[in-house]
Amino acid sequence: MPSSRYSLAALLASSTLVLNGCGVLPYGAQSPAPVVSRAGGGGMANTAANINDKANDVVLFALGLIETGYRFGGKNPEAGLDCSGMVSYVYQKSVDMRLAGSAADLARQGKPVPVAQLRPGDLVFFNTRNKSYSHVGIYIGDDRFVHAPSSRGKVRTESLKNSWFAARFEEGRTYLE
């Protein structure tokens, strides 16, 4: 279907522009100096840049799955995805990291992050069925996340400030450190 390929390409291109801020600095602003590691690699600057690159890869890959169908237990886009299947698929394909299991299983991994310190690529967990860690999404920045909800049956973005999700938010966790 050419139109669906086109819309995915357009979505990825526009997402890249949004995430990168179009690469344009305000008039009169100075471009930051490039980060150079005198240690020849492995320095803190390279580690931070690597984490940011991985986070961008996770976010862009997750955004590319928007409108993918929901399927309970689904682990790939062709068959449909559930929330933990989407997270596992995104992390495996985008940064070659194996995260497996239910949302509750994923919550036992990673490092807790306060909501005010969430970064793109972190996972956000919710109590959606009167059961802790029953839903998971990928934080993309600006208080938004990508997830595969069963309601309305498609991968989509939501706001953490949405009253329904805000009341059910449990915690964020980082996996890219």
PDB file of C-alpha atoms in Angstrom:
ATOM      1  CA  MET A   1       0.000   0.000   0.000  1.00  0.00           C
ATOM      2  CA  PRO A   2       1.947   3.051  -1.168  1.00  0.00           C
ATOM      3  CA  SER A   3      -0.157   5.485   0.840  1.00  0.00           C
ATOM      4  CA  SER A   4       0.573   3.729   4.145  1.00  0.00           C
ATOM      5  CA  ARG A   5       4.308   3.678   3.337  1.00  0.00           C
ATOM      6  CA  TYR A   6       4.110   7.346   2.465  1.00  0.00           C
ATOM      7  CA  SER A   7       2.276   8.216   5.691  1.00  0.00           C
ATOM      8  CA  LEU A   8       4.816   6.245   7.747  1.00  0.00           C
ATOM      9  CA  ALA A   9       7.694   7.995   5.975  1.00  0.00           C
ATOM     10  CA  ALA A  10       6.013  11.367   6.502  1.00  0.00           C
ATOM     11  CA  LEU A  11       5.428  10.584  10.167  1.00  0.00           C
ATOM     12  CA  LEU A  12       9.041   9.574  10.696  1.00  0.00           C
ATOM     13  CA  ALA A  13      10.336  12.607   8.850  1.00  0.00           C
ATOM     14  CA  SER A  14       8.123  15.007  10.801  1.00  0.00           C
ATOM     15  CA  SER A  15       8.965  13.244  14.070  1.00  0.00           C
ATOM     16  CA  THR A  16      12.657  13.615  13.324  1.00  0.00           C
ATOM     17  CA  LEU A  17      12.184  17.330  12.694  1.00  0.00           C
ATOM     18  CA  VAL A  18      10.209  17.765  15.906  1.00  0.00           C
ATOM     19  CA  LEU A  19      12.658  15.770  18.008  1.00  0.00           C
ATOM     20  CA  ASN A  20      15.646  17.539  16.516  1.00  0.00           C
ATOM     21  CA  GLY A  21      13.997  20.955  16.575  1.00  0.00           C
ATOM     22  CA  CYS A  22      14.768  21.257  12.849  1.00  0.00           C
ATOM     23  CA  GLY A  23      18.396  21.879  13.787  1.00  0.00           C
ATOM     24  CA  VAL A  24      17.891  25.650  13.671  1.00  0.00           C
ATOM     25  CA  LEU A  25      19.124  27.892  16.437  1.00  0.00           C
ATOM     26  CA  PRO A  26      17.337  31.142  17.330  1.00  0.00           C
ATOM     27  CA  TYR A  27      18.788  34.251  15.693  1.00  0.00           C
ATOM     28  CA  GLY A  28      22.002  35.259  17.421  1.00  0.00           C
ATOM     29  CA  ALA A  29      22.392  31.979  19.326  1.00  0.00           C
ATOM     30  CA  GLN A  30      25.776  30.319  19.260  1.00  0.00           C
ATOM     31  CA  SER A  31      26.096  26.718  18.237  1.00  0.00           C
ATOM     32  CA  PRO A  32      27.382  24.650  21.183  1.00  0.00           C
ATOM     33  CA  ALA A  33      30.938  23.423  20.903  1.00  0.00           C
ATOM     34  CA  PRO A  34      31.176  19.829  19.769  1.00  0.00           C
ATOM     35  CA  VAL A  35      31.820  17.297  22.502  1.00  0.00           C
ATOM     36  CA  VAL A  36      35.288  15.867  22.142  1.00  0.00           C
ATOM     37  CA  SER A  37      36.577  13.128  24.380  1.00  0.00           C
ATOM     38  CA  ARG A  38      40.286  13.426  25.041  1.00  0.00           C
ATOM     39  CA  ALA A  39      40.234   9.929  26.516  1.00  0.00           C
ATOM     40  CA  GLY A  40      39.693   8.445  23.073  1.00  0.00           C
ATOM     41  CA  GLY A  41      36.242   7.061  23.786  1.00  0.00           C
ATOM     42  CA  GLY A  42      34.400   5.771  26.810  1.00  0.00           C
ATOM     43  CA  GLY A  43      34.289   9.203  28.439  1.00  0.00           C
ATOM     44  CA  MET A  44      31.199  10.638  30.113  1.00  0.00           C
ATOM     45  CA  ALA A  45      30.386  12.828  27.098  1.00  0.00           C
ATOM     46  CA  ASN A  46      30.429   9.836  24.754  1.00  0.00           C
ATOM     47  CA  THR A  47      28.300   7.815  27.157  1.00  0.00           C
ATOM     48  CA  ALA A  48      25.694  10.590  27.390  1.00  0.00           C
ATOM     49  CA  ALA A  49      25.648  11.001  23.603  1.00  0.00           C
ATOM     50  CA  ASN A  50      25.261   7.234  23.176  1.00  0.00           C
ATOM     51  CA  ILE A  51      22.314   7.210  25.609  1.00  0.00           C
ATOM     52  CA  ASN A  52      20.693  10.110  23.736  1.00  0.00           C
ATOM     53  CA  ASP A  53      21.200   8.347  20.392  1.00  0.00           C
ATOM     54  CA  LYS A  54      19.620   5.176  21.771  1.00  0.00           C
ATOM     55  CA  ALA A  55      16.726   7.144  23.272  1.00  0.00           C
ATOM     56  CA  ASN A  56      16.084   8.845  19.926  1.00  0.00           C
ATOM     57  CA  ASP A  57      16.158   5.456  18.195  1.00  0.00           C
ATOM     58  CA  VAL A  58      13.630   4.049  20.687  1.00  0.00           C
ATOM     59  CA  VAL A  59      11.307   7.044  20.323  1.00  0.00           C
ATOM     60  CA  LEU A  60      11.435   7.146  16.525  1.00  0.00           C
ATOM     61  CA  PHE A  61      10.859   3.412  16.249  1.00  0.00           C
ATOM     62  CA  ALA A  62       7.906   3.609  18.669  1.00  0.00           C
ATOM     63  CA  LEU A  63       6.384   6.528  16.732  1.00  0.00           C
ATOM     64  CA  GLY A  64       6.690   4.458  13.571  1.00  0.00           C
ATOM     65  CA  LEU A  65       4.285   1.913  15.099  1.00  0.00           C
ATOM     66  CA  ILE A  66       1.418   4.390  15.563  1.00  0.00           C
ATOM     67  CA  GLU A  67      -1.826   2.987  14.150  1.00  0.00           C
ATOM     68  CA  THR A  68      -0.550  -0.615  14.445  1.00  0.00           C
ATOM     69  CA  GLY A  69      -3.371  -2.870  15.559  1.00  0.00           C
ATOM     70  CA  TYR A  70      -3.768  -4.135  19.121  1.00  0.00           C
ATOM     71  CA  ARG A  71      -3.748  -7.831  19.936  1.00  0.00           C
ATOM     72  CA  PHE A  72      -3.569  -9.294  23.438  1.00  0.00           C
ATOM     73  CA  GLY A  73      -0.272 -11.166  23.705  1.00  0.00           C
ATOM     74  CA  GLY A  74       0.879  -9.655  20.385  1.00  0.00           C
ATOM     75  CA  LYS A  75       4.616  -9.330  19.947  1.00  0.00           C
ATOM     76  CA  ASN A  76       5.026  -8.061  16.382  1.00  0.00           C
ATOM     77  CA  PRO A  77       3.293  -5.455  14.214  1.00  0.00           C
ATOM     78  CA  GLU A  78       2.113  -7.951  11.593  1.00  0.00           C
ATOM     79  CA  ALA A  79       0.045  -9.887  14.155  1.00  0.00           C
ATOM     80  CA  GLY A  80      -0.723  -6.903  16.391  1.00  0.00           C
ATOM     81  CA  LEU A  81       0.861  -5.682  19.600  1.00  0.00           C
ATOM     82  CA  ASP A  82      -0.096  -5.450  23.237  1.00  0.00           C
ATOM     83  CA  CYS A  83       1.614  -2.950  25.530  1.00  0.00           C
ATOM     84  CA  SER A  84       4.502  -5.118  26.729  1.00  0.00           C
ATOM     85  CA  GLY A  85       4.887  -6.716  23.302  1.00  0.00           C
ATOM     86  CA  MET A  86       5.229  -3.257  21.770  1.00  0.00           C
ATOM     87  CA  VAL A  87       7.903  -2.250  24.306  1.00  0.00           C
ATOM     88  CA  SER A  88       9.830  -5.500  23.816  1.00  0.00           C
ATOM     89  CA  TYR A  89       9.628  -5.196  20.026  1.00  0.00           C
ATOM     90  CA  VAL A  90      10.745  -1.548  20.006  1.00  0.00           C
ATOM     91  CA  TYR A  91      13.716  -2.087  22.313  1.00  0.00           C
ATOM     92  CA  GLN A  92      14.851  -5.219  20.453  1.00  0.00           C
ATOM     93  CA  LYS A  93      14.608  -3.690  16.988  1.00  0.00           C
ATOM     94  CA  SER A  94      15.825  -0.169  17.779  1.00  0.00           C
ATOM     95  CA  VAL A  95      18.663  -0.701  20.290  1.00  0.00           C
ATOM     96  CA  ASP A  96      19.118  -4.495  20.304  1.00  0.00           C
ATOM     97  CA  MET A  97      18.086  -4.738  23.967  1.00  0.00           C
ATOM     98  CA  ARG A  98      16.039  -7.699  25.155  1.00  0.00           C
ATOM     99  CA  LEU A  99      13.191  -6.684  27.459  1.00  0.00           C
ATOM    100  CA  ALA A 100      10.701  -9.498  27.809  1.00  0.00           C
ATOM    101  CA  GLY A 101       7.634 -10.417  29.793  1.00  0.00           C
ATOM    102  CA  SER A 102       4.508  -8.664  30.987  1.00  0.00           C
ATOM    103  CA  ALA A 103       4.328  -5.029  32.044  1.00  0.00           C
ATOM    104  CA  ALA A 104       4.841  -6.202  35.650  1.00  0.00           C
ATOM    105  CA  ASP A 105       7.921  -8.190  34.581  1.00  0.00           C
ATOM    106  CA  LEU A 106       9.331  -5.144  32.781  1.00  0.00           C
ATOM    107  CA  ALA A 107       8.716  -3.001  35.876  1.00  0.00           C
ATOM    108  CA  ARG A 108      11.058  -5.226  37.874  1.00  0.00           C
ATOM    109  CA  GLN A 109      13.875  -4.316  35.491  1.00  0.00           C
ATOM    110  CA  GLY A 110      15.493  -0.935  34.953  1.00  0.00           C
ATOM    111  CA  LYS A 111      16.067   1.893  37.381  1.00  0.00           C
ATOM    112  CA  PRO A 112      13.212   3.939  38.919  1.00  0.00           C
ATOM    113  CA  VAL A 113      12.942   7.523  37.664  1.00  0.00           C
ATOM    114  CA  PRO A 114      10.816  10.279  39.242  1.00  0.00           C
ATOM    115  CA  VAL A 115       8.174  11.590  36.837  1.00  0.00           C
ATOM    116  CA  ALA A 116       9.849  15.020  36.743  1.00  0.00           C
ATOM    117  CA  GLN A 117      13.079  13.385  35.497  1.00  0.00           C
ATOM    118  CA  LEU A 118      11.607  11.186  32.765  1.00  0.00           C
ATOM    119  CA  ARG A 119      13.587  11.218  29.530  1.00  0.00           C
ATOM    120  CA  PRO A 120      12.590  10.009  26.078  1.00  0.00           C
ATOM    121  CA  GLY A 121      12.958   6.245  25.861  1.00  0.00           C
ATOM    122  CA  ASP A 122      12.078   5.637  29.524  1.00  0.00           C
ATOM    123  CA  LEU A 123       9.138   3.370  30.274  1.00  0.00           C
ATOM    124  CA  VAL A 124       6.035   4.570  32.109  1.00  0.00           C
ATOM    125  CA  PHE A 125       3.867   2.170  34.104  1.00  0.00           C
ATOM    126  CA  PHE A 126       0.203   2.337  35.060  1.00  0.00           C
ATOM    127  CA  ASN A 127      -2.331   0.485  37.197  1.00  0.00           C
ATOM    128  CA  THR A 128      -5.137   0.111  34.661  1.00  0.00           C
ATOM    129  CA  ARG A 129      -6.902  -3.017  35.912  1.00  0.00           C
ATOM    130  CA  ASN A 130      -6.737  -2.566  39.680  1.00  0.00           C
ATOM    131  CA  LYS A 131      -3.442  -4.426  39.440  1.00  0.00           C
ATOM    132  CA  SER A 132      -0.027  -2.817  39.828  1.00  0.00           C
ATOM    133  CA  TYR A 133       2.031  -2.468  36.682  1.00  0.00           C
ATOM    134  CA  SER A 134      -0.719  -3.716  34.387  1.00  0.00           C
ATOM    135  CA  HIS A 135       0.121  -1.321  31.525  1.00  0.00           C
ATOM    136  CA  VAL A 136       3.330   0.134  30.065  1.00  0.00           C
ATOM    137  CA  GLY A 137       4.245   2.759  27.483  1.00  0.00           C
ATOM    138  CA  ILE A 138       7.350   4.467  26.108  1.00  0.00           C
ATOM    139  CA  TYR A 139       7.895   8.072  27.187  1.00  0.00           C
ATOM    140  CA  ILE A 140       8.610  10.340  24.191  1.00  0.00           C
ATOM    141  CA  GLY A 141       8.981  13.718  25.931  1.00  0.00           C
ATOM    142  CA  ASP A 142       6.703  16.685  26.648  1.00  0.00           C
ATOM    143  CA  ASP A 143       4.594  14.588  29.066  1.00  0.00           C
ATOM    144  CA  ARG A 144       3.602  12.197  26.233  1.00  0.00           C
ATOM    145  CA  PHE A 145       4.026   8.484  25.710  1.00  0.00           C
ATOM    146  CA  VAL A 146       3.385   5.838  23.042  1.00  0.00           C
ATOM    147  CA  HIS A 147       1.439   2.745  24.029  1.00  0.00           C
ATOM    148  CA  ALA A 148      -0.665  -0.112  22.707  1.00  0.00           C
ATOM    149  CA  PRO A 149      -4.011   0.126  24.507  1.00  0.00           C
ATOM    150  CA  SER A 150      -6.811  -2.352  24.033  1.00  0.00           C
ATOM    151  CA  SER A 151      -9.357   0.471  23.898  1.00  0.00           C
ATOM    152  CA  ARG A 152      -9.835   1.715  20.316  1.00  0.00           C
ATOM    153  CA  GLY A 153      -7.384  -1.023  19.297  1.00  0.00           C
ATOM    154  CA  LYS A 154      -4.395   0.911  17.886  1.00  0.00           C
ATOM    155  CA  VAL A 155      -0.938   2.042  19.021  1.00  0.00           C
ATOM    156  CA  ARG A 156      -1.166   5.755  19.767  1.00  0.00           C
ATOM    157  CA  THR A 157       0.213   8.591  21.869  1.00  0.00           C
ATOM    158  CA  GLU A 158      -1.314   9.941  25.069  1.00  0.00           C
ATOM    159  CA  SER A 159      -0.524  12.597  27.616  1.00  0.00           C
ATOM    160  CA  LEU A 160       0.584  11.755  31.138  1.00  0.00           C
ATOM    161  CA  LYS A 161      -1.591  14.737  32.120  1.00  0.00           C
ATOM    162  CA  ASN A 162      -4.714  13.031  30.744  1.00  0.00           C
ATOM    163  CA  SER A 163      -6.799  12.639  33.904  1.00  0.00           C
ATOM    164  CA  TRP A 164      -7.413   8.929  33.301  1.00  0.00           C
ATOM    165  CA  PHE A 165      -3.692   8.132  32.974  1.00  0.00           C
ATOM    166  CA  ALA A 166      -2.572  10.631  35.619  1.00  0.00           C
ATOM    167  CA  ALA A 167      -4.781   8.896  38.204  1.00  0.00           C
ATOM    168  CA  ARG A 168      -3.278   5.494  37.285  1.00  0.00           C
ATOM    169  CA  PHE A 169       0.400   6.421  36.841  1.00  0.00           C
ATOM    170  CA  GLU A 170       2.692   4.293  39.020  1.00  0.00           C
ATOM    171  CA  GLU A 171       6.265   5.084  38.043  1.00  0.00           C
ATOM    172  CA  GLY A 172       8.835   5.563  35.335  1.00  0.00           C
ATOM    173  CA  ARG A 173      11.899   3.408  34.790  1.00  0.00           C
ATOM    174  CA  THR A 174      14.991   3.889  32.664  1.00  0.00           C
ATOM    175  CA  TYR A 175      16.725   1.112  30.753  1.00  0.00           C
ATOM    176  CA  LEU A 176      19.282   3.019  28.683  1.00  0.00           C
ATOM    177  CA  GLU A 177      21.937   3.755  31.307  1.00  0.00           C
TER     178      GLU A 177
END
